[in-house]
PDB file of C-alpha atoms in Angstrom:
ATOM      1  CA  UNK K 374      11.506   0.687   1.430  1.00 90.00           C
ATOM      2  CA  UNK K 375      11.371  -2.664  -0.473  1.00 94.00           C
ATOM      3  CA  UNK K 376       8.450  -4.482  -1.062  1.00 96.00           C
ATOM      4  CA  UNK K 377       8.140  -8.449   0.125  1.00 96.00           C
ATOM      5  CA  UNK K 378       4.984  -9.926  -1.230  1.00 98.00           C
ATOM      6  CA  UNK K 379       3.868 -12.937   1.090  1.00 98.00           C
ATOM      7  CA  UNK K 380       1.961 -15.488  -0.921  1.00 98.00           C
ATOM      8  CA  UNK K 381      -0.409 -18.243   0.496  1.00 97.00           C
ATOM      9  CA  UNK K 382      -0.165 -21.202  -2.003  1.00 96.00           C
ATOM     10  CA  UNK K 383      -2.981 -21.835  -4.477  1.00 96.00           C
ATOM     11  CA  UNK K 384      -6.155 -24.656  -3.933  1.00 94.00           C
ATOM     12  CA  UNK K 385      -4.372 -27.950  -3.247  1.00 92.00           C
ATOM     13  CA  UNK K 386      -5.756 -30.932  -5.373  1.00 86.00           C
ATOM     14  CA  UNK K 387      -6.071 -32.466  -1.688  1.00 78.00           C
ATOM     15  CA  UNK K 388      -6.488 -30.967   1.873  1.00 69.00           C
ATOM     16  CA  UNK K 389      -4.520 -32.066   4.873  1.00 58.00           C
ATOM     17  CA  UNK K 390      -5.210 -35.366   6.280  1.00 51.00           C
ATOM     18  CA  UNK K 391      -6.018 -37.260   2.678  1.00 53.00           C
ATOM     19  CA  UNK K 392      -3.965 -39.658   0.749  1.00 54.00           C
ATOM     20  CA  UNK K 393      -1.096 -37.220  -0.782  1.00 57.00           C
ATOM     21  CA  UNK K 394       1.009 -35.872   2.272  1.00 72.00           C
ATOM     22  CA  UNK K 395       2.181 -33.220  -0.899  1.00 83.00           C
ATOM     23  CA  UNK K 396       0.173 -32.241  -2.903  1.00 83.00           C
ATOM     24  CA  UNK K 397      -0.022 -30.316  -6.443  1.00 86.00           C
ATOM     25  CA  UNK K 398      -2.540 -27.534  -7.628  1.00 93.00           C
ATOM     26  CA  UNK K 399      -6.016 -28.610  -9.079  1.00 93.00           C
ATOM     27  CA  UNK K 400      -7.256 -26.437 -11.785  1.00 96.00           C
ATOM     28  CA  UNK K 401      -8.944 -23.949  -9.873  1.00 96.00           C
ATOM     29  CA  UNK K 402      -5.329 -23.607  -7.855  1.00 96.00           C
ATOM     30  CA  UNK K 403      -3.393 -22.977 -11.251  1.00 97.00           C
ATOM     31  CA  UNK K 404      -5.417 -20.167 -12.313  1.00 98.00           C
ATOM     32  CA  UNK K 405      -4.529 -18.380  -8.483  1.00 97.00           C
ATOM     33  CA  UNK K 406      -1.081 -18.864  -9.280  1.00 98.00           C
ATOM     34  CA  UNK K 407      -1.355 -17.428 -12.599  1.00 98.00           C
ATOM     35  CA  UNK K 408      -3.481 -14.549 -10.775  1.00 98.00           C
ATOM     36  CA  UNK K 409      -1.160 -13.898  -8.679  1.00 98.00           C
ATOM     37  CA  UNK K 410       1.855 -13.546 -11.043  1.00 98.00           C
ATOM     38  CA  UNK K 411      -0.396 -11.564 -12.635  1.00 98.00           C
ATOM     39  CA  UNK K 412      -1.245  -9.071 -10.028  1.00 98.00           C
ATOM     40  CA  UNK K 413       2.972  -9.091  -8.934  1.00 98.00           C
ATOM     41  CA  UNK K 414       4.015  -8.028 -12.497  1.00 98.00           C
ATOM     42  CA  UNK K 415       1.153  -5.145 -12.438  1.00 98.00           C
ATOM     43  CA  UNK K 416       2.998  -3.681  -9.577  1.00 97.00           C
ATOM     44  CA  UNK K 417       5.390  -0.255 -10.199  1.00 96.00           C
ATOM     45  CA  UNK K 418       8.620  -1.308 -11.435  1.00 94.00           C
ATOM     46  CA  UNK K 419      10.066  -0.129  -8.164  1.00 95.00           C
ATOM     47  CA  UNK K 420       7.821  -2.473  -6.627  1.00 96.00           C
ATOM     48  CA  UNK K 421       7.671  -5.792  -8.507  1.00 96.00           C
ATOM     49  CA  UNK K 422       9.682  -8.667  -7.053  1.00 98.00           C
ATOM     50  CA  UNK K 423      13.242  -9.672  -8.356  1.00 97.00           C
ATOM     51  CA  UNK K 424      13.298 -13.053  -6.778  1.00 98.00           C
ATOM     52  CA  UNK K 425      11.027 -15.678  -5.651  1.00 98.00           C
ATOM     53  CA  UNK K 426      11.314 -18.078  -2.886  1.00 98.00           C
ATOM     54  CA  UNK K 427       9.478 -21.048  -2.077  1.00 98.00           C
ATOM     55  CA  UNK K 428       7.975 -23.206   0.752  1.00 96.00           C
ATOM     56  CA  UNK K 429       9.913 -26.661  -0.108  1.00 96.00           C
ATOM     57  CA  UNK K 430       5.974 -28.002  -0.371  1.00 94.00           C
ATOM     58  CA  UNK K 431       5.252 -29.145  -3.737  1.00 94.00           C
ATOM     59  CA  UNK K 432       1.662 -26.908  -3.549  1.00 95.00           C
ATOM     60  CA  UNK K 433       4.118 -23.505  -2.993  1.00 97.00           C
ATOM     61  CA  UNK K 434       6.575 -24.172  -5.537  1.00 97.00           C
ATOM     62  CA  UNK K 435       3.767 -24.882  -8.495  1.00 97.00           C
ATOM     63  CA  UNK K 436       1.772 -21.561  -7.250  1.00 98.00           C
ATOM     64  CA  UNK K 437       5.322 -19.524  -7.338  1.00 98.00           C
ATOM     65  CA  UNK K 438       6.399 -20.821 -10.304  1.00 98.00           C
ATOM     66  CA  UNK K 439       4.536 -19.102 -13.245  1.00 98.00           C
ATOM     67  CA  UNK K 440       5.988 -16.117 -11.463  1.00 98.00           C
ATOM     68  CA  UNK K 441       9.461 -17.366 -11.285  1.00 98.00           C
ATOM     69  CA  UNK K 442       8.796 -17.927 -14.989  1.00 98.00           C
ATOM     70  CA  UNK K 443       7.859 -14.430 -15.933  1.00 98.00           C
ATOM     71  CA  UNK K 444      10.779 -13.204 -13.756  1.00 98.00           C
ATOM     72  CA  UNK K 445      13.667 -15.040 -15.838  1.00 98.00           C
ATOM     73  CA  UNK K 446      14.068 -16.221 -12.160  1.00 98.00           C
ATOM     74  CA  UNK K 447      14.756 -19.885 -10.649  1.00 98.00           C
ATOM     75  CA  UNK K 448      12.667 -20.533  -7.793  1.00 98.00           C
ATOM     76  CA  UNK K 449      14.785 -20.130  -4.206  1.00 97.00           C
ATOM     77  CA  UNK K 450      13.492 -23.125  -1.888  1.00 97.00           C
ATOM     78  CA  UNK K 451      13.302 -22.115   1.604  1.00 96.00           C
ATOM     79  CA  UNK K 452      12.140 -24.488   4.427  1.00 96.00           C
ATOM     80  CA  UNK K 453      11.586 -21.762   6.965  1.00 95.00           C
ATOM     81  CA  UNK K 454       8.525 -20.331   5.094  1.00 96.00           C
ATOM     82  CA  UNK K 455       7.194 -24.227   4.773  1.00 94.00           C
ATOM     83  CA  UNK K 456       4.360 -25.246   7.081  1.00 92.00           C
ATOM     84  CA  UNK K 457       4.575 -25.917  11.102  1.00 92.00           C
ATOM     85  CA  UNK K 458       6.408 -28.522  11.976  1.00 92.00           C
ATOM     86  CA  UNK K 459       4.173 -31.404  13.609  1.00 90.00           C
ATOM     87  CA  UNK K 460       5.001 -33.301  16.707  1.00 93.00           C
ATOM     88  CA  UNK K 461       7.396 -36.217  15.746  1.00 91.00           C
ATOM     89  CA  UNK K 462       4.864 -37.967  17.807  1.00 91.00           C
ATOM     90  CA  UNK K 463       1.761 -37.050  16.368  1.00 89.00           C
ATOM     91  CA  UNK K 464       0.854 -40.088  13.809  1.00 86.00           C
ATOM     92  CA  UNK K 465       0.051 -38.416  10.413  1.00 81.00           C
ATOM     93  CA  UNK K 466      -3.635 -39.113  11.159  1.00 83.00           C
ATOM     94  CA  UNK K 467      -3.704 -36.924  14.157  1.00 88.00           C
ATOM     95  CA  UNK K 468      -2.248 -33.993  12.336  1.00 86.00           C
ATOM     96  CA  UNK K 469      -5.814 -32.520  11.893  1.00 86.00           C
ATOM     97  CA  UNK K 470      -6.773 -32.642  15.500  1.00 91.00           C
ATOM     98  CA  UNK K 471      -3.548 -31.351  16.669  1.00 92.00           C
ATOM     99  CA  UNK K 472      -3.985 -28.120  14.059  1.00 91.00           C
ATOM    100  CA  UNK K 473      -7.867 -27.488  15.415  1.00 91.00           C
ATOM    101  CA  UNK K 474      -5.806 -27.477  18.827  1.00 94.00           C
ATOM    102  CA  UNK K 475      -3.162 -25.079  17.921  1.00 94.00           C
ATOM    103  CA  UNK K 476      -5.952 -22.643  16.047  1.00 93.00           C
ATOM    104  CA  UNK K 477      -7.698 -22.233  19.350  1.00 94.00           C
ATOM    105  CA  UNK K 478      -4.549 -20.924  21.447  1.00 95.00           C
ATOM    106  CA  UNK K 479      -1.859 -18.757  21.508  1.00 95.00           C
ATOM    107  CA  UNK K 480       2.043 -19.421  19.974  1.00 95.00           C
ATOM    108  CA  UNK K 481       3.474 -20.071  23.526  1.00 93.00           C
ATOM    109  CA  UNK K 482       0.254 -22.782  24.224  1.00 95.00           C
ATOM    110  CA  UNK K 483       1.708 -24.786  20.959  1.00 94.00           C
ATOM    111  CA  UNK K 484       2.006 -28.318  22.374  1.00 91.00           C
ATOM    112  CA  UNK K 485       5.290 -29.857  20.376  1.00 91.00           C
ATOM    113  CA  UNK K 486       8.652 -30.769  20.120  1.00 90.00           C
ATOM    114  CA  UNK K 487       9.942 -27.164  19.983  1.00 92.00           C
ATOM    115  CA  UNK K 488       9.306 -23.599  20.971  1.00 94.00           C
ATOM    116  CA  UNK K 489       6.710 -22.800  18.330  1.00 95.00           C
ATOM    117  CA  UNK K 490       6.524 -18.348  19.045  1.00 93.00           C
ATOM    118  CA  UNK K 491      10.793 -19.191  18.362  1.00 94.00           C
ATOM    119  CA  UNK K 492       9.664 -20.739  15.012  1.00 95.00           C
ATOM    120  CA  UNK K 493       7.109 -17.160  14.329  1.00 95.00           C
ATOM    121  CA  UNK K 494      10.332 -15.400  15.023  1.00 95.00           C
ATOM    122  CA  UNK K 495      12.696 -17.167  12.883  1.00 95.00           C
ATOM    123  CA  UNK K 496      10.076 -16.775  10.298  1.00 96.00           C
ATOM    124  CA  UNK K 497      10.346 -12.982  10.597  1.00 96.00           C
ATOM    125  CA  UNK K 498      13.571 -12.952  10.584  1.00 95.00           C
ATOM    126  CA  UNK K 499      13.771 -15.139   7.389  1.00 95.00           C
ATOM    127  CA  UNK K 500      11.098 -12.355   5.478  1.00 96.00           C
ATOM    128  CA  UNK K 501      13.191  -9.564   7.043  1.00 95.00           C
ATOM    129  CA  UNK K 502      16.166  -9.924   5.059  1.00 92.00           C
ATOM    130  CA  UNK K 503      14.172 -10.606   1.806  1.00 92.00           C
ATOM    131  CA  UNK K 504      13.338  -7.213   0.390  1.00 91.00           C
ATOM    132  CA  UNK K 505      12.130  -7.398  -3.302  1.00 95.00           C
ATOM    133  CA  UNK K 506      11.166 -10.690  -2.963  1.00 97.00           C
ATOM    134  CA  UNK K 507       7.786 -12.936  -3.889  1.00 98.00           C
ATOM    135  CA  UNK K 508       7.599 -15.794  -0.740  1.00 98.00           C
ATOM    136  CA  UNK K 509       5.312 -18.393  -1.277  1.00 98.00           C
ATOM    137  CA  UNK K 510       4.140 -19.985   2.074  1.00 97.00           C
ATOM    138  CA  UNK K 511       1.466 -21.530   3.878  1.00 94.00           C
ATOM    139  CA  UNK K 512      -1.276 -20.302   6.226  1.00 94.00           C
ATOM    140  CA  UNK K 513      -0.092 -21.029   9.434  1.00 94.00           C
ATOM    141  CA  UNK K 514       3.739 -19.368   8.856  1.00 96.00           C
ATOM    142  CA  UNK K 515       1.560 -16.183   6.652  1.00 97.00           C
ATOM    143  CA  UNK K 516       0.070 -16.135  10.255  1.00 96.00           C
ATOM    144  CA  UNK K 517       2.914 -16.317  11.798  1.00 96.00           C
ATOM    145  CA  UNK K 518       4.124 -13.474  10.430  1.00 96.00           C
ATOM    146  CA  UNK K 519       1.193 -11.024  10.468  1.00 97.00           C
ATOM    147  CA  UNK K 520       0.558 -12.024  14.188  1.00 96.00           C
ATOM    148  CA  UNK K 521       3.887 -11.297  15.047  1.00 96.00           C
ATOM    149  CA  UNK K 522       4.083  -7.798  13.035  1.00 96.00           C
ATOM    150  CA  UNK K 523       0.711  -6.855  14.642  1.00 96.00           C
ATOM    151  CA  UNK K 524       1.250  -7.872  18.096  1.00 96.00           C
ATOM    152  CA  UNK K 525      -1.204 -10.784  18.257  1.00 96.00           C
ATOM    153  CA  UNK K 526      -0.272 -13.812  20.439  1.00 95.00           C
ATOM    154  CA  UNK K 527      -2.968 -15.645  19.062  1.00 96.00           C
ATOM    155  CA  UNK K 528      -1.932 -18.822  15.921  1.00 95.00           C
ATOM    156  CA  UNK K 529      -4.591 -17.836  14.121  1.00 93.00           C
ATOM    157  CA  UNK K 530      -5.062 -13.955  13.432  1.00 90.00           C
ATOM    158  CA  UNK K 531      -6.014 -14.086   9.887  1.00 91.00           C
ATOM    159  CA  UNK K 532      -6.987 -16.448   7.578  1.00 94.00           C
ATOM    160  CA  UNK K 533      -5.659 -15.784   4.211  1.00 95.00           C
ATOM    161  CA  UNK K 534      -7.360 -17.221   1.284  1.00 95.00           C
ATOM    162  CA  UNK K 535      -5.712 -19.056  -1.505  1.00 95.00           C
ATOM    163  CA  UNK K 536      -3.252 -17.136  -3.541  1.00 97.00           C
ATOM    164  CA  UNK K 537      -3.840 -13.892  -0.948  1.00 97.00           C
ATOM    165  CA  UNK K 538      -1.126 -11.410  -1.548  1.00 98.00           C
ATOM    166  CA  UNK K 539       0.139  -9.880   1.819  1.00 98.00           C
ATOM    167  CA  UNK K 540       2.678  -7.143   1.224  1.00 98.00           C
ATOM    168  CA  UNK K 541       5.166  -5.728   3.745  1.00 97.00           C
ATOM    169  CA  UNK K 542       8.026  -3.576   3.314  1.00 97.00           C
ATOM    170  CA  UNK K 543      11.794  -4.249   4.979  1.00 95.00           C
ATOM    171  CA  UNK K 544      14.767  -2.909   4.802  1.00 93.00           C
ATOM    172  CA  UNK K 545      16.818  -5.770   6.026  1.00 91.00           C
ATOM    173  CA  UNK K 546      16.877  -4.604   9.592  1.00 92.00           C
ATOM    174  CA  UNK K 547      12.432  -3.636   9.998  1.00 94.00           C
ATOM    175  CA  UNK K 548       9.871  -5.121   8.641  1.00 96.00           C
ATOM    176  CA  UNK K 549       6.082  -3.508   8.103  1.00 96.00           C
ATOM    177  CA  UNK K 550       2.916  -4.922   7.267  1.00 97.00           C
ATOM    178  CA  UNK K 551       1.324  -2.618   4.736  1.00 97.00           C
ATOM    179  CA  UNK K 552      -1.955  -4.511   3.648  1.00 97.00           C
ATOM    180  CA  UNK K 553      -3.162  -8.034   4.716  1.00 97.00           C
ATOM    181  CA  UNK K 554      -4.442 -10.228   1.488  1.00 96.00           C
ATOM    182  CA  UNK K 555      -7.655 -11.148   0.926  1.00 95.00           C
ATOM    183  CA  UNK K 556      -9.490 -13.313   3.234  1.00 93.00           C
ATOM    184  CA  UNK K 557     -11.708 -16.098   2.970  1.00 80.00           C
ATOM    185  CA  UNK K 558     -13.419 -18.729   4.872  1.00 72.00           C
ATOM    186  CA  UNK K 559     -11.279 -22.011   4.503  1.00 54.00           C
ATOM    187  CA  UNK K 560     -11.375 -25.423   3.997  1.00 51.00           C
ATOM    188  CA  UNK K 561      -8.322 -25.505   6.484  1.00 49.00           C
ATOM    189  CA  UNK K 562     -10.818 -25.108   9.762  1.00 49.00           C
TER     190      UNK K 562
END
């Protein structure tokens, strides 16, 4: 079955909630994306991704593209693997508070503007159809996914470090978790 390699961005130059709404890599973030293109083009030829999409965020599309580089591939920008959406609502400032919120519950306990478990499943359905593929995302839609794919109701089933590698396998109709990526205490809590 085809591999899809789900990719949580590199160390953001700033965490949520600072001055820069998107931001780049810092140093420490660049070498994870370099790791990481590193580990994908170690992988068996019949394994090693042939296209690489992107979370629109400017901190997914720096970590995916020293891959996209190595590939001969351009970058595919994807807003379904970007980050939750927050409340239209919710001033920026309260986006923190409203995240420690959503951490505690369960997908159908989301408090929003729209049906947040319909969001995990359009996510799925988005990685589904994307065998042979590197996807560079975000921790909340990575949990999305492996919470869905491992029957967990809860938001927050995993906490993938920066630059974690999770790798399922699809064949455009099923889609497997075969190995979680590394986890890590985060600054995201």
């Amino acid at each position: 079955m085809p591999r899809l390699y789900l990719i949580r961005h590199g160390r953001p130059a700033a965490t949520w909630g600072g001055d820069d709404d998107d931001p780049g890599l810092d140093e420490t973030g660049r070498a994870q994306a370099e790791a990481a293109r590193d580990w994908l083009l170690a992988q068996p030829a019949e394994h090693r991704p042939r296209r690489v999409v992107s979370s629109p965020l400017r901190r997914c599309r720096e970590t995916a593209a020293p891959t996209a580089r190595a590939l001969g591939v351009e970058i595919e920008v994807d807003p379904i693997v970007g980050e939750i959406p927050t409340p239209s609502a919710l001033h920026p400032s309260e986006r923190g508070s409203w995240l420690r919120k959503v951490f505690q519950g369960t997908w159908a306990e989301i408090e929003g503007d729209l049906d947040y478990d319909a969001w995990r499943r359009q996510i799925v359905a988005s990685l589904r159809a994307r065998g042979d593929t590197a996807v560079f995302s975000h921790y909340v839609a990575i949990n999305a996914a492996v919470s869905h794919l491992t029957g967990d109701d809860r938001v927050l089933s995993f906490r993938p470090d920066h630059a974690s590698i999770t790798v399922l396998e699809t064949d455009g109709a099923a889609l497997t978790l075969v190995e979680k990526g590394g986890e890590a205490a985060t600054g995201v809590l």
